[in-house]
Amino acid sequence: MKLTRIRLEQVRKFRGAIEIDGLEPGLNLIVGPNESGKSTLASAIRSAFFERYRSVAAESLRPLGDNSAAPAISIDFDVGGTGYRLSKRYLSRPRCELAAGDQRYEGSEAEDRLAALLGYEYAKSGASQAKHQGIPGLLWIEQGQAHALGSVVGHAIEHIRSALGSGSGASQASEEADSVISAVQDMRNALLTPSTGTPRGSYAEALRTVDTLSAELEQLRAEADKYRASVDRLASLRLEHAAGAEERPWEALRRQQRDAEQQRDEIRKLSASLEEKTRERTELENRASLLHDRLQTLLLQERELEAREAAHAKAMEALQSARAQEAHLQQRYAQAHQQVLQSDEALQSARRQLEASRRREQRQALEHRIAHLTHQLEQAQALQSRQTRLSAELAEIALPDGVLEQLRQQIAKRRELGIRRETMATRLAFRLQPDAQVALDGQGIRESGERLLTQGATLSVAGVGEFTITPGGDDLAALQQEDAALARQVEALQSAHDIRDLAHAQERQEKAQHLRNDLALLQRELLLRAPDGIQDMHNQLEQLRIQLQALPVLDEDESRPPADPGPSLQEAESAHAQHARLLETAKQQWHQAQLDTSRAQAHAETAQQEYDKAGALLRDAGRQEQQQRYQRQLVEINLSLADLRQSLQTLQDGIRAARPDILEQDIARYRLSAEQQEQAHHQRAEQLLRLEVELQTLGARGLDEALADKRQALEHARRRTAELERRARALDFLLDRLTAHRRQATQALQAPLQARMLHYLRLLFPEASLDLTEQLAPDRLIRPGGQGQQAELLELLSHGAREQLGIIGRLAYADLLKEAGRPTFILLDDALVHTDAERLDQMKRVLFDAATRHQILLLSCHPEAWRDLGVLPRHMDSLAVAQGSGA
C-alpha cells in the first residue's frame, strides 16, 4: 500500500484546504514545530480509515469554534497495482466514496470493502478502538505509543497468523486447536489455577473439607489421649502429694542452710584477722624500703665524689681549649676588618668612575636625541607642506558627493528614453524603382533602405502626391519632452561643476580618489613621524635643549674615560660584600668563642664547687653513725617481717581450705532447694484439684462416639477429593499435550517472524536476539553479558529502548505481511524522541532499509535530527502556504 496524495479541508486547525501530493514510495519526512498540524494530519489519516463517515466520533475533527464546518478528507493510495481514492465527509451532509480503478462504492459498502482490503474492522457503535484496528493499528504508530507493542499485536494477531501460515497450513491447524484447547482449559481452570496449578473451586473446597475434618479428628484424638493421661497423672500426683506431706524435705534443707551459714561466719572472722596482719606487713615493708633507700643514698654520695672529681678535671681542660680558640678567632677578625677597609676604598673609587661615565652617557644621549628629533621635525614639516599642497589640489578637482551618480543616472535615463523612443518610432522601409522620384521632408531618397521616424514627416511621391506620417502618437511626444528636459538638466549640471561629459566627470572622480588615497598615506606617515603633532615635537626639542643646558659641566678628568678603570662597580660591590660577610662571620665566631670561654669558665667554677661540696659531705662526723643506725633498724624489721609472713600463710591456708565461695553457693543452694520443695508440694495440691475438675468435664462429652462420627465424615471427604484430583490431573495432562501440539504449530509460525526481527535487531544490537510469545509478540531481549547470554524482559528496559524495539517489531510484521500479499503502510508520529544520538544513527539505518520495501511517513518536530536520512523534508508551514490555506 502506497499513499500518493492526502487532502484535508476544515479539519481541526486546517480551516482551509491543505494538500500533500507526490508522496514517495519509500521514505517521506514531514517536519514542523509543535502545534503546526503534524498530529492533526496523522489523526486525519486514521479517522479516514477507522471512523464510519456517519460516526459522531468525528466531532473531534471539527475546527474549534466552527459549528458549521464539515471536515473532509481525501486520500489517494495504491494497493497491488490498483489505484484507489477514498473521499469522506463528516458531520454536515456526511458521505463516503471509494473509487477502485473504474469501480465506485459508496457509504457503508465502501467502508466494508476498505476494511477487508486493509485488514481491520469498524466498531459496531461509537468511536473506533484499538481492538478494531487490526493491521493498520499495528503499523500506524501514534505519538508516544511506539513502545506499546504487546497490546496492539494482540489486536492484529489473527491477521498476522493468517499471513504467516498462508503457505504452510499451520494457521488452519492452530485455529482448529484453539477451540478444543479453550474448552479443556476452562474445565482445567475450574479445578486448578492457570498460573501455579494449585487447586481451586470445588477441588480446593474438598481439600479444605478434608483438612478441616482431619484437624477436628486430631483434636478429638488429642482430647481422648489427654483424658487418659490425666487419669494416670491424677493417681501419680496423689501418691507424690501424700509422700511430701509425710516427709517434709524442705525442713531438712533449711537445717543444712543454717549449718553452712555458721561456717561462713567463722571464715569471715579469719578473713578479718588476715586483713589486719596484711596491713601490718605492708607497713613494715614500707619502713624497710625507706631504710634501704637511705643507705643507697649514702652509698651514692661516695660515688658522686668520684664523678665530681672527674668532671672538674674535664671542665678545666675545656676552659684551656676555649681560651686558645678565642685568641685565634680574635686574630682572624682583625685580618678580616683590614680587608673590609681596603675593599670599601676600592668600592668608592668604582662608584666615582661610574657616576662620571653615567654623566658622559647622559649628555651624549641628550645630544643624540636632539639631533634625531631635529631630523624627524624637518621630515614632518616637509610632509605637512606636501599634505597642504595635495589638499588644495583635491579641493580644486573633487566633485561634491552625489554629483557623479546624479549625472550617471540622468544620462542612463536619457539612454533608456532613447531606447523607448526607438521602440515606439515608426520604421519606414522602402525599395524604389530606378526612375521613381520620392522625397522625405524635402530630401530625395533613392533605391532601397529604411528610415526611423521619431517625429512627424512628409513623404512626397512625384505624380502621386504627399503622405503625412505621425509616429508614436502622444506617448512619443511626451518622451521627446521628457528627453529635452533631461538634456537641460544634464547641461546645467555639467556647467555648474565644469564637467565636459560623463567620462570627464569619472576621470576627475578617479583623480580625486587617488589624491584622497595619497592624503591618507601622508596622514598615516605624518602620524608616525609626529603622533602628537608638529608643535609637540617643537616643545619636546626645546625641553631636551633645556635639559642639556641644565647638566653640570664635566671637568677634564670626567670628560674622558680613565686609562686604568680598575675593577667594575659590580666587581667592587661583590668583593666588598664578600669581605663584609667574612668580617661578619669572623665577628660572630669570635663572639661565639668568647661565649664558649665564659661558659667553660662558669662550668669549671661550678664543677669545683660541687667537688668541694661532695668532699665536705663525706668528711662529716655524724654520717658514719647514721649509716650504722640505718643498718641495725633494717635487720630488726626484716626479722619481724619473716614472723608475720609465716602467720599470714597459716591464715590463708585455713581460709583457702574452707572454700568460702563454695560455702556461699551451698547456702544459696539449700535455700533455693527448700523453697522449691515447699512450692512444689503446694503446686501438686493445686494440680490435683484442676485434674479432678477436667476429668469430670471430659467424661461427660462422649469422646468415643464423636471420634467414630468424625472418622466416617473424613473418609467420605477423602474419596470426593481423590475423585476431583484424578479429574484435575487428567485435564492438566490433556491440556499440556494439546498446548505442546499448538506450540509446535506456533513455532512454525514464529520462524519467519523471528528471521525478520533479527534482520532489523542486528542493526541496533549486533549480538542480540528476541524471544517471542505464543501470541507472536516480543517478550525478552537476549544479548551478551558478563557471564554469557542475559535475557531481559522488554517491560524492564528503558523507555527509549522499548520504543526502538517497538518500531523494529512493527517493521518485521510489515515485511511478513508484505510477503503474504497484504497491504502495508507505516506511519510514525514523532517517534524515537527518547533515543540518544548513537542509537538514533542505527535506527536511521533500520528505517532506510525498511523503506526499500514499504512506504514510511515520518512526522517530526526535530528536522535537524533527520538531515542524514537521505530524503528532503516537507515543512508543514510551506505546505499550508503553497495551498493558500491558513492554520
XYZ file of N, CA and C in Angstrom, residues 311-323 600 604:
45
model
N 84.660 15.263 86.621
C 84.016 16.362 85.914
C 84.800 17.649 86.065
N 85.417 17.863 87.223
C 86.206 19.082 87.461
C 87.423 19.101 86.556
N 88.109 17.957 86.438
C 89.288 17.882 85.572
C 88.906 18.123 84.105
N 87.808 17.569 83.668
C 87.363 17.742 82.286
C 86.978 19.193 82.007
N 86.355 19.883 82.991
C 85.962 21.283 82.816
C 87.176 22.184 82.694
N 88.237 21.910 83.425
C 89.461 22.722 83.348
C 90.121 22.540 81.978
N 90.111 21.346 81.460
C 90.695 21.088 80.146
C 89.905 21.826 79.053
N 88.583 21.834 79.156
C 87.749 22.535 78.179
C 87.970 24.036 78.258
N 88.231 24.574 79.448
C 88.458 26.011 79.602
C 89.743 26.431 78.889
N 90.808 25.632 79.016
C 92.065 25.952 78.340
C 91.873 25.934 76.821
N 91.124 24.960 76.290
C 90.892 24.859 74.857
C 90.067 26.041 74.352
N 89.058 26.485 75.098
C 88.232 27.614 74.690
C 89.031 28.908 74.654
N 89.939 29.099 75.605
C 90.753 30.333 75.608
C 91.677 30.366 74.387
N 82.669 27.918 79.590
C 83.667 26.967 80.121
C 84.179 27.419 81.481
N 83.636 25.320 84.832
C 84.774 24.893 85.673
C 84.579 25.324 87.111
